[in-house]
Short mmCIF file of C-alpha atoms in Angstrom, two decimals:
data_model
loop_
_atom_site.label_atom_id
_atom_site.label_comp_id
_atom_site.label_asym_id
_atom_site.label_seq_id
_atom_site.Cartn_x
_atom_site.Cartn_y
_atom_site.Cartn_z
CA MET A 1 200.61 256.65 227.09
CA ASN A 2 199.17 258.24 223.98
CA ASN A 3 195.44 257.95 223.44
CA TYR A 4 193.91 258.14 219.93
CA LYS A 5 190.26 258.62 219.06
CA LEU A 6 189.07 257.02 215.83
CA THR A 7 185.99 257.72 213.71
CA ILE A 8 185.05 254.52 211.91
CA GLN A 9 182.53 253.79 209.16
CA TYR A 10 181.47 250.23 208.36
CA ASP A 11 179.10 248.21 206.25
CA GLY A 12 178.02 245.58 208.79
CA LYS A 13 176.71 243.04 206.28
CA ASN A 14 179.71 240.71 206.37
CA TYR A 15 180.39 240.96 210.12
CA ARG A 16 179.17 239.40 213.32
CA GLY A 17 178.92 242.82 214.91
CA TRP A 18 181.35 245.18 216.63
CA GLN A 19 182.42 243.13 219.65
CA LYS A 20 185.28 240.64 219.32
CA LEU A 21 184.41 236.97 219.73
CA SER A 22 186.53 234.04 220.82
CA ASP A 23 185.38 231.85 217.92
CA SER A 24 185.47 234.29 214.99
CA ASP A 25 187.56 237.12 213.63
CA LYS A 26 184.60 238.44 211.58
CA THR A 27 183.99 241.38 213.91
CA ILE A 28 184.83 245.03 213.42
CA GLN A 29 186.74 245.30 216.69
CA SER A 30 188.98 242.32 215.97
CA LYS A 31 189.74 243.54 212.42
CA LEU A 32 190.73 246.95 213.80
CA GLU A 33 192.84 245.54 216.62
CA LYS A 34 194.73 243.26 214.27
CA VAL A 35 195.51 246.02 211.77
CA LEU A 36 196.43 248.63 214.41
CA SER A 37 198.70 246.09 216.17
CA THR A 38 200.77 245.71 213.01
CA LEU A 39 201.09 249.50 212.84
CA VAL A 40 202.36 250.07 216.40
CA ASP A 41 204.02 246.68 216.77
CA GLU A 42 202.36 245.96 220.11
CA GLU A 43 199.01 244.52 221.19
CA VAL A 44 196.21 247.06 220.78
CA ASN A 45 192.93 247.14 222.68
CA VAL A 46 190.28 249.12 220.79
CA ILE A 47 187.46 250.50 222.96
CA GLY A 48 184.25 251.21 221.05
CA SER A 49 181.48 253.61 222.10
CA GLY A 50 179.28 250.54 222.29
CA ARG A 51 178.48 247.30 220.52
CA THR A 52 176.57 247.04 217.32
CA ASP A 53 174.81 243.76 216.44
CA ALA A 54 175.71 241.44 213.59
CA GLY A 55 174.71 243.09 210.30
CA VAL A 56 174.22 246.59 211.75
CA HIS A 57 176.04 249.40 209.92
CA ALA A 58 177.84 252.48 211.23
CA ARG A 59 178.20 255.81 209.49
CA LYS A 60 180.10 257.05 212.54
CA GLN A 61 181.29 254.75 215.27
CA ILE A 62 183.77 256.19 217.77
CA ALA A 63 186.57 254.23 219.40
CA ASN A 64 189.87 254.87 221.16
CA PHE A 65 193.12 253.02 221.77
CA HIS A 66 196.27 253.57 223.81
CA THR A 67 199.81 253.11 222.58
CA GLU A 68 203.35 254.02 223.61
CA LYS A 69 204.00 255.12 220.03
CA ASP A 70 203.64 258.65 218.71
CA LEU A 71 201.42 258.48 215.65
CA LYS A 72 200.52 260.88 212.86
CA TRP A 73 196.83 260.83 211.89
CA LYS A 74 197.67 260.43 208.22
CA ASP A 75 199.84 257.36 208.83
CA VAL A 76 197.06 255.72 210.84
CA LEU A 77 194.48 256.38 208.11
CA LYS A 78 196.82 255.24 205.35
CA HIS A 79 197.74 252.04 207.19
CA CYS A 80 194.06 251.25 207.90
CA TYR A 81 193.10 252.03 204.26
CA THR A 82 195.81 249.64 203.05
CA TYR A 83 195.19 246.71 205.40
CA LEU A 84 191.53 246.83 206.48
CA PRO A 85 188.86 245.22 204.30
CA GLU A 86 187.18 247.87 202.14
CA ASP A 87 183.90 247.71 204.09
CA ILE A 88 185.61 249.13 207.21
CA VAL A 89 187.04 252.64 206.84
CA VAL A 90 188.80 254.77 209.45
CA LYS A 91 187.71 258.33 208.60
CA SER A 92 189.69 260.25 211.21
CA CYS A 93 192.22 259.80 213.99
CA ASP A 94 192.84 262.42 216.68
CA LYS A 95 195.15 262.46 219.66
CA VAL A 96 193.03 262.95 222.79
CA ASP A 97 193.45 263.23 226.55
CA GLU A 98 194.83 260.06 228.10
CA LYS A 99 191.62 259.65 230.12
CA PHE A 100 189.22 259.82 227.17
CA HIS A 101 187.16 256.61 227.05
CA ALA A 102 184.93 256.03 223.99
CA ARG A 103 182.29 254.16 226.00
CA TYR A 104 182.27 255.85 229.43
CA ASN A 105 182.42 259.38 228.04
CA ALA A 106 179.68 258.95 225.41
CA LYS A 107 176.79 261.30 226.26
CA LYS A 108 174.36 260.56 223.43
CA LYS A 109 174.01 258.03 220.66
CA ILE A 110 172.14 258.62 217.44
CA TYR A 111 170.79 255.71 215.43
CA THR A 112 168.74 255.72 212.23
CA TYR A 113 166.56 252.85 211.10
CA ARG A 114 165.82 252.91 207.35
CA ILE A 115 162.62 251.42 205.93
CA CYS A 116 161.97 251.19 202.20
CA ASN A 117 158.19 251.54 202.00
CA SER A 118 157.67 250.48 198.41
CA ALA A 119 155.03 248.11 197.03
CA PHE A 120 157.43 246.60 194.49
CA GLY A 121 160.91 246.94 196.01
CA ASP A 122 164.03 248.89 195.15
CA ALA A 123 167.10 247.45 193.43
CA PHE A 124 169.62 249.66 195.25
CA GLU A 125 168.24 250.09 198.76
CA ARG A 126 167.68 246.44 199.61
CA LYS A 127 170.91 245.97 201.56
CA TYR A 128 170.68 249.21 203.52
CA SER A 129 167.00 249.31 204.42
CA TYR A 130 164.18 246.98 205.43
CA LEU A 131 161.54 246.55 202.73
CA VAL A 132 157.93 247.01 203.88
CA ASP A 133 155.71 246.49 200.84
CA LYS A 134 152.43 247.60 202.43
CA LYS A 135 151.71 251.29 202.94
CA LEU A 136 152.76 252.60 206.36
CA ASN A 137 150.71 255.20 208.19
CA ILE A 138 153.48 257.59 209.21
CA ASP A 139 151.21 259.84 211.33
CA LYS A 140 150.28 256.88 213.51
CA MET A 141 153.91 255.80 213.83
CA LEU A 142 154.90 259.32 214.87
CA ALA A 143 152.10 259.47 217.46
CA ALA A 144 153.14 256.06 218.86
CA SER A 145 156.81 257.08 218.99
CA LYS A 146 155.97 259.91 221.42
CA TYR A 147 155.30 257.32 224.14
CA PHE A 148 158.93 256.16 223.92
CA ILE A 149 160.44 259.61 224.51
CA GLY A 150 161.59 260.28 228.09
CA ILE A 151 162.81 258.03 230.94
CA HIS A 152 161.12 254.62 230.86
CA ASP A 153 161.68 251.00 231.76
CA PHE A 154 162.22 249.46 228.30
CA LYS A 155 162.15 245.83 229.53
CA SER A 156 159.42 245.01 226.96
CA PHE A 157 161.66 246.32 224.20
CA THR A 158 164.88 244.40 224.71
CA SER A 159 166.07 240.86 224.17
CA MET A 160 168.40 241.30 227.16
CA LYS A 161 167.91 238.39 229.52
CA SER A 162 169.78 239.60 232.64
CA LYS A 163 167.49 240.32 235.60
CA LYS A 164 170.13 242.20 237.55
CA LYS A 165 170.88 245.04 235.16
CA SER A 166 168.60 248.05 234.91
CA THR A 167 166.40 248.28 231.81
CA VAL A 168 165.59 251.94 232.44
CA ARG A 169 166.86 254.28 229.73
CA GLU A 170 166.22 257.80 228.53
CA ILE A 171 165.28 258.58 224.93
CA TYR A 172 165.72 262.28 224.14
CA ASP A 173 164.04 262.32 220.77
CA ILE A 174 162.58 260.23 217.94
CA SER A 175 161.96 261.75 214.52
CA ILE A 176 160.62 260.27 211.29
CA ASN A 177 161.83 261.59 207.97
CA CYS A 178 160.28 260.53 204.64
CA ILE A 179 162.09 261.04 201.31
CA GLY A 180 160.30 259.35 198.43
CA ASP A 181 159.77 255.71 199.46
CA MET A 182 162.38 255.92 202.20
CA VAL A 183 161.23 256.23 205.82
CA GLU A 184 164.03 257.03 208.26
CA ILE A 185 163.40 256.79 211.98
CA THR A 186 166.09 258.52 214.04
CA TYR A 187 166.52 257.77 217.74
CA ILE A 188 168.59 259.96 220.07
CA GLY A 189 169.25 258.55 223.52
CA GLU A 190 171.82 258.23 226.28
CA GLY A 191 172.27 254.60 225.33
CA PHE A 192 170.15 251.68 224.23
CA LEU A 193 169.55 248.11 225.45
CA HIS A 194 170.33 245.05 223.36
CA ASN A 195 168.06 244.99 220.27
CA MET A 196 166.06 247.92 221.71
CA ILE A 197 166.01 250.09 218.58
CA ARG A 198 165.14 247.15 216.35
CA ILE A 199 162.23 246.17 218.65
CA LEU A 200 161.00 249.79 218.97
CA THR A 201 161.12 249.98 215.17
CA GLY A 202 159.30 246.65 214.75
CA THR A 203 156.63 247.96 217.12
CA LEU A 204 156.29 251.23 215.20
CA ILE A 205 156.01 249.28 211.92
CA GLU A 206 153.18 247.19 213.40
CA VAL A 207 151.41 250.43 214.39
CA GLY A 208 152.02 251.82 210.89
CA LEU A 209 150.47 248.72 209.33
CA GLY A 210 147.44 248.86 211.63
CA LYS A 211 148.38 245.61 213.40
CA MET A 212 148.81 247.41 216.70
CA LYS A 213 147.01 250.46 218.13
CA ILE A 214 148.77 253.62 219.28
CA ASP A 215 147.24 253.45 222.75
CA GLU A 216 148.49 249.90 223.28
CA ILE A 217 152.03 251.27 223.63
CA PRO A 218 151.78 252.46 227.27
CA THR A 219 150.20 249.13 228.27
CA ILE A 220 152.99 247.20 226.54
CA MET A 221 155.59 249.39 228.23
CA ASP A 222 154.02 248.94 231.69
CA GLY A 223 153.65 245.18 231.23
CA LEU A 224 157.44 244.67 231.04
CA GLU A 225 156.91 241.63 228.77
CA ARG A 226 158.99 241.29 225.59
CA SER A 227 156.32 239.14 223.94
CA ASP A 228 153.79 242.00 224.01
CA ALA A 229 155.94 244.32 221.88
CA GLY A 230 156.46 244.19 218.12
CA PHE A 231 158.90 242.08 216.11
CA THR A 232 162.63 242.71 215.97
CA ALA A 233 163.22 244.65 212.73
CA PRO A 234 166.16 243.14 210.81
CA ALA A 235 169.71 244.36 211.40
CA HIS A 236 170.48 245.53 207.86
CA GLY A 237 168.19 248.61 208.15
CA LEU A 238 170.00 249.96 211.23
CA PHE A 239 172.80 252.54 211.22
CA LEU A 240 174.75 254.00 214.13
CA VAL A 241 175.02 257.56 212.79
CA ASP A 242 176.79 259.47 215.54
CA VAL A 243 178.08 259.45 219.10
CA ILE A 244 178.10 262.70 221.05
CA TYR A 245 180.70 263.41 223.78
CA MET B 1 148.70 243.16 169.68
CA ASN B 2 149.11 245.06 172.93
CA ASN B 3 152.37 246.89 173.54
CA TYR B 4 153.63 247.62 177.07
CA LYS B 5 156.41 250.00 178.08
CA LEU B 6 158.37 249.09 181.19
CA THR B 7 160.57 251.23 183.43
CA ILE B 8 163.20 248.99 184.99
CA GLN B 9 165.75 249.57 187.74
CA TYR B 10 168.66 247.17 188.29
CA ASP B 11 171.82 246.67 190.27
CA GLY B 12 174.11 245.30 187.57
CA LYS B 13 176.69 243.75 189.89
CA ASN B 14 175.51 240.16 189.54
CA TYR B 15 174.71 240.28 185.81
CA ARG B 16 176.54 239.94 182.54
CA GLY B 17 174.77 243.01 181.21
CA TRP B 18 171.38 243.74 179.63
CA GLN B 19 171.58 241.70 176.43
CA LYS B 20 170.61 238.02 176.48
CA LEU B 21 173.37 235.51 175.81
CA SER B 22 173.24 232.00 174.43
CA ASP B 23 175.47 230.61 177.18
CA SER B 24 174.11 232.32 180.30
CA ASP B 25 170.82 233.37 181.85
CA LYS B 26 172.58 235.95 184.06
CA THR B 27 171.42 238.91 181.98
CA ILE B 28 168.68 241.42 182.73
CA GLN B 29 166.84 240.83 179.45
CA SER B 30 166.69 237.06 179.89
CA LYS B 31 165.48 237.34 183.51
CA LEU B 32 162.70 239.71 182.38
CA GLU B 33 161.67 237.59 179.40
CA LYS B 34 161.48 234.47 181.53
CA VAL B 35 159.33 236.08 184.22
CA LEU B 36 157.03 237.92 181.76
CA SER B 37 156.53 234.71 179.76
CA THR B 38 155.12 232.97 182.83
CA LEU B 39 152.72 235.91 183.29
CA VAL B 40 151.26 235.93 179.77
CA ASP B 41 151.77 232.23 179.09
CA GLU B 42 153.47 232.86 175.74
CA GLU B 43 157.00 233.64 174.63
CA VAL B 44 157.92 237.26 175.30
CA ASN B 45 160.54 239.34 173.49
CA VAL B 46 161.68 242.29 175.59
CA ILE B 47 163.16 245.20 173.60
CA GLY B 48 165.48 247.44 175.65
CA SER B 49 166.40 251.05 174.86
CA GLY B 50 169.95 249.77 174.48
CA ARG B 51 172.48 247.41 175.99
CA THR B 52 174.29 248.01 179.24
CA ASP B 53 177.60 246.22 179.87
CA ALA B 54 178.25 243.59 182.51
CA GLY B 55 178.21 245.23 185.94
CA VAL B 56 176.63 248.51 184.79
CA HIS B 57 173.58 249.67 186.78
CA ALA B 58 170.34 251.29 185.68
CA ARG B 59 168.21 253.68 187.68
CA LYS B 60 165.85 253.90 184.69
CA GLN B 61 166.11 251.55 181.76
CA ILE B 62 163.18 251.53 179.32
CA ALA B 63 161.90 248.48 177.47
CA ASN B 64 158.77 247.31 175.70
CA PHE B 65 157.12 243.99 174.86
CA HIS B 66 154.15 242.85 172.81
CA THR B 67 151.50 240.38 173.90
CA GLU B 68 148.03 239.23 172.88
CA LYS B 69 146.96 239.46 176.52
CA ASP B 70 145.29 242.46 178.11
CA LEU B 71 147.32 243.32 181.20
CA LYS B 72 146.79 245.58 184.20
CA TRP B 73 149.90 247.54 185.24
CA LYS B 74 149.52 246.47 188.84
CA ASP B 75 149.43 242.76 187.94
CA VAL B 76 152.62 243.12 185.88
CA LEU B 77 154.44 244.91 188.71
CA LYS B 78 153.20 242.42 191.31
CA HIS B 79 154.22 239.43 189.20
CA CYS B 80 157.68 240.90 188.54
CA TYR B 81 158.12 241.78 192.23
CA THR B 82 157.26 238.20 193.17
CA TYR B 83 159.35 236.34 190.61
CA LEU B 84 162.29 238.57 189.64
CA PRO B 85 165.47 238.58 191.75
CA GLU B 86 165.42 241.53 194.15
CA ASP B 87 168.16 243.40 192.28
CA ILE B 88 165.88 243.85 189.24
CA VAL B 89 162.73 245.91 189.86
CA VAL B 90 160.01 246.88 187.39
CA LYS B 91 158.95 250.36 188.55
CA SER B 92 156.15 251.02 186.05
CA CYS B 93 154.22 249.44 183.19
CA ASP B 94 152.17 251.48 180.69
CA LYS B 95 150.14 250.45 177.68
CA VAL B 96 151.54 252.31 174.67
CA ASP B 97 150.97 252.62 170.92
CA GLU B 98 151.56 249.35 169.07
CA LYS B 99 154.40 250.97 167.12
CA PHE B 100 156.37 252.22 170.12
CA HIS B 101 159.89 250.74 170.03
CA ALA B 102 162.14 251.25 173.08
CA ARG B 103 165.31 251.35 170.99
CA TYR B 104 164.32 253.04 167.72
CA ASN B 105 162.23 255.75 169.38
CA ALA B 106 164.81 256.72 172.03
CA LYS B 107 165.88 260.35 171.46
CA LYS B 108 168.36 260.88 174.28
CA LYS B 109 170.13 258.77 176.84
CA ILE B 110 171.44 260.03 180.14
CA TYR B 111 174.26 258.24 181.94
CA THR B 112 176.01 259.14 185.19
CA TYR B 113 179.47 257.90 186.14
CA ARG B 114 180.13 258.07 189.89
CA ILE B 115 183.65 258.53 191.27
CA CYS B 116 184.41 258.41 195.00
CA ASN B 117 187.36 260.80 195.30
CA SER B 118 188.45 259.93 198.81
CA ALA B 119 191.99 259.36 200.06
CA PHE B 120 190.93 256.57 202.40
CA GLY B 121 187.83 255.01 200.84
CA ASP B 122 184.15 254.81 201.76
CA ALA B 123 182.47 251.77 203.29
CA PHE B 124 179.10 252.31 201.58
CA GLU B 125 179.92 253.71 198.16
CA ARG B 126 182.42 251.08 197.03
CA LYS B 127 179.94 249.04 194.99
CA TYR B 128 178.29 252.01 193.29
CA SER B 129 181.26 254.22 192.48
CA TYR B 130 184.88 253.95 191.38
CA LEU B 131 187.36 254.87 194.09
CA VAL B 132 190.06 257.37 193.08
CA ASP B 133 192.28 257.95 196.14
CA LYS B 134 194.32 260.83 194.72
CA LYS B 135 192.81 264.32 194.51
CA LEU B 136 191.14 265.07 191.18
CA ASN B 137 191.34 268.53 189.62
CA ILE B 138 187.68 269.02 188.72
CA ASP B 139 188.21 272.30 186.85
CA LYS B 140 190.61 270.58 184.46
CA MET B 141 188.21 267.67 183.96
CA LEU B 142 185.38 270.09 183.18
CA ALA B 143 187.54 272.00 180.67
CA ALA B 144 188.56 268.73 178.98
CA SER B 145 184.96 267.51 178.83
CA LYS B 146 184.00 270.51 176.66
CA TYR B 147 185.94 268.96 173.76
CA PHE B 148 183.59 265.96 173.80
CA ILE B 149 180.40 268.01 173.44
CA GLY B 150 178.97 268.19 169.92
CA ILE B 151 179.16 265.90 166.88
CA HIS B 152 182.48 264.02 166.72
CA ASP B 153 184.01 260.79 165.54
CA PHE B 154 184.52 258.95 168.81
CA LYS B 155 186.58 256.10 167.32
CA SER B 156 189.38 256.75 169.86
CA PHE B 157 186.86 256.35 172.67
CA THR B 158 185.26 253.01 171.94
CA SER B 159 186.28 249.37 172.16
CA MET B 160 184.02 248.67 169.15
CA LYS B 161 186.02 246.72 166.56
CA SER B 162 183.70 246.93 163.52
CA LYS B 163 185.10 249.05 160.70
CA LYS B 164 181.82 249.28 158.82
CA LYS B 165 179.68 251.01 161.43
CA SER B 166 179.86 254.75 161.97
CA THR B 167 181.63 255.92 165.13
CA VAL B 168 180.23 259.44 164.81
CA ARG B 169 177.94 260.42 167.67
CA GLU B 170 176.52 263.61 169.16
CA ILE B 171 176.95 264.47 172.84
CA TYR B 172 174.54 267.20 173.91
CA ASP B 173 175.99 267.92 177.32
CA ILE B 174 178.43 266.78 180.01
CA SER B 175 178.20 268.10 183.56
CA ILE B 176 180.21 267.36 186.68
CA ASN B 177 178.54 267.51 190.06
CA CYS B 178 180.49 267.23 193.34
CA ILE B 179 178.79 266.36 196.63
CA GLY B 180 181.31 265.76 199.42
CA ASP B 181 183.76 263.14 198.14
CA MET B 182 181.42 262.06 195.33
CA VAL B 183 182.10 263.26 191.80
CA GLU B 184 179.27 262.54 189.37
CA ILE B 185 179.85 263.00 185.64
CA THR B 186 176.60 263.10 183.68
CA TYR B 187 176.57 262.53 179.91
CA ILE B 188 173.57 263.36 177.71
CA GLY B 189 173.71 262.10 174.14
CA GLU B 190 171.71 260.62 171.30
CA GLY B 191 173.38 257.29 171.96
CA PHE B 192 176.82 255.99 172.86
CA LEU B 193 179.28 253.50 171.37
CA HIS B 194 180.42 250.37 173.18
CA ASN B 195 182.41 251.35 176.32
CA MET B 196 182.38 254.99 175.17
CA ILE B 197 181.28 256.55 178.46
CA ARG B 198 183.71 254.45 180.46
CA ILE B 199 186.61 255.47 178.16
CA LEU B 200 185.58 259.15 178.17
CA THR B 201 185.47 258.93 181.98
CA GLY B 202 188.86 257.19 182.17
CA THR B 203 190.29 259.96 179.98
CA LEU B 204 188.77 262.69 182.18
CA ILE B 205 190.17 260.96 185.28
CA GLU B 206 193.66 260.96 183.71
CA VAL B 207 193.26 264.69 183.04
CA GLY B 208 192.06 265.20 186.63
CA LEU B 209 195.13 263.40 187.96
CA GLY B 210 197.49 265.41 185.74
CA LYS B 211 198.51 262.35 183.71
CA MET B 212 197.08 263.86 180.53
CA LYS B 213 196.81 267.49 179.43
CA ILE B 214 193.55 269.21 178.49
CA ASP B 215 194.81 270.21 175.05
CA GLU B 216 195.77 266.62 174.20
CA ILE B 217 192.06 265.80 173.87
CA PRO B 218 191.50 267.21 170.34
CA THR B 219 194.64 265.42 169.12
CA ILE B 220 193.47 262.12 170.62
CA MET B 221 190.05 262.61 169.04
CA ASP B 222 191.50 263.40 165.61
CA GLY B 223 193.92 260.45 165.78
CA LEU B 224 191.08 257.90 165.82
CA GLU B 225 193.30 255.53 167.85
CA ARG B 226 191.85 253.81 170.93
CA SER B 227 195.30 253.40 172.46
CA ASP B 228 195.80 257.18 172.70
CA ALA B 229 192.76 257.73 174.94
CA GLY B 230 192.51 257.03 178.68
CA PHE B 231 191.72 253.74 180.46
CA THR B 232 188.27 252.16 180.56
CA ALA B 233 186.79 253.18 183.93
CA PRO B 234 185.26 250.13 185.64
CA ALA B 235 181.62 249.19 185.07
CA HIS B 236 180.41 249.42 188.68
CA GLY B 237 180.56 253.25 188.68
CA LEU B 238 178.24 253.61 185.68
CA PHE B 239 174.47 254.16 185.81
CA LEU B 240 171.96 254.51 183.00
CA VAL B 241 169.77 257.18 184.63
CA ASP B 242 167.16 258.00 181.99
CA VAL B 243 166.01 257.53 178.40
CA ILE B 244 164.13 260.36 176.70
CA TYR B 245 161.53 259.71 173.97
#
């Protein structure tokens, strides 16, 4: 069997997330599987590096699929360009080892959450960032973010309900980059729980607005209670920016 | 009378252009006049530096309006932020000399046309650039653009039908900037005819694709025939980026 690795870019606004659903074809995975199936003339199962929520964007999502057919990268890209909706773009296609698995082999994921910190809005950034119209204290947000780095139980920072699965994860780094009104928080980790980055971001925003104190963070983390953490920042500010193998 | 100068940013996608129309309130000017009228409690006439077509964006459009009321810049911005649709943003408001006129006093206008020159598209740029999926020869486009610089009769490059008005204009400079797949053509001029930048851009694209030769440009210009020039590049790639006074 041939195994192909895809690099995919998508504007998540019109989709119910990456993962295919039984009751809707408005997901990235199902769009890809449908289009690739018509290319190879057999059923295709596309394995993503991980799910992204409804409305979340990806500058670089990685996936793979197996097929009996021998494919040229250019034909795959051309076929996808022709038949996929224009808000999903396959940027590259490489033949990889048969055992390569986009999810199991992913070592690191990089996400960026974009905040437009402008008192009066921005006409162009509104769909790709979350508007916070009160001034954020970035130094405080940066200080608070340090508590998240390392291996921790992030039970307070996920909407995951399962009691059986581990909520321990490692975050390697969090950085905050400001360009004009735009505040970009970048998270690098081995993997993230459901809604984790959006809740971490909501918590950092509450610190930045003075609604929460920096030294409350360790207490919230130790309490393992979702209700103690900040709000879930909206999906449209979040981008999956890279997956490292 | 007080006179206020506004700096306005808008995403033109949902509008039928700057200029108010008798049969629609989906124009930037009418949205502004309506919202400013409720602020000052009198009818407001907003004078723009010039019209922009349906679908054209503005990073920086300049306008002014007169009122009997004494206004604080912050109150104007706050009121506009609250009542304008989120794709129109008033970025600044300054009290200026009573005689300042956004259109008559404008010395230079700067427009940028954005082309996404990518064989397989881009998920995020599609609403703010025109996709050209065949490779453009930028050197040829740059050479062709030199013919447009200076004082010329641009009759071949406008959809303006009037035979009485002059079609002579001066272009001070045209530059082409490439960042990754993005090709940005920036035009600086005293003012531009209806659809002129979009037709100049369409002509440069035809040169870049090898459909038109560089040395055809002077002949097209001298012929004063619209049908000899290139196509009208679509509105969604065009941005008014600044007005100089």
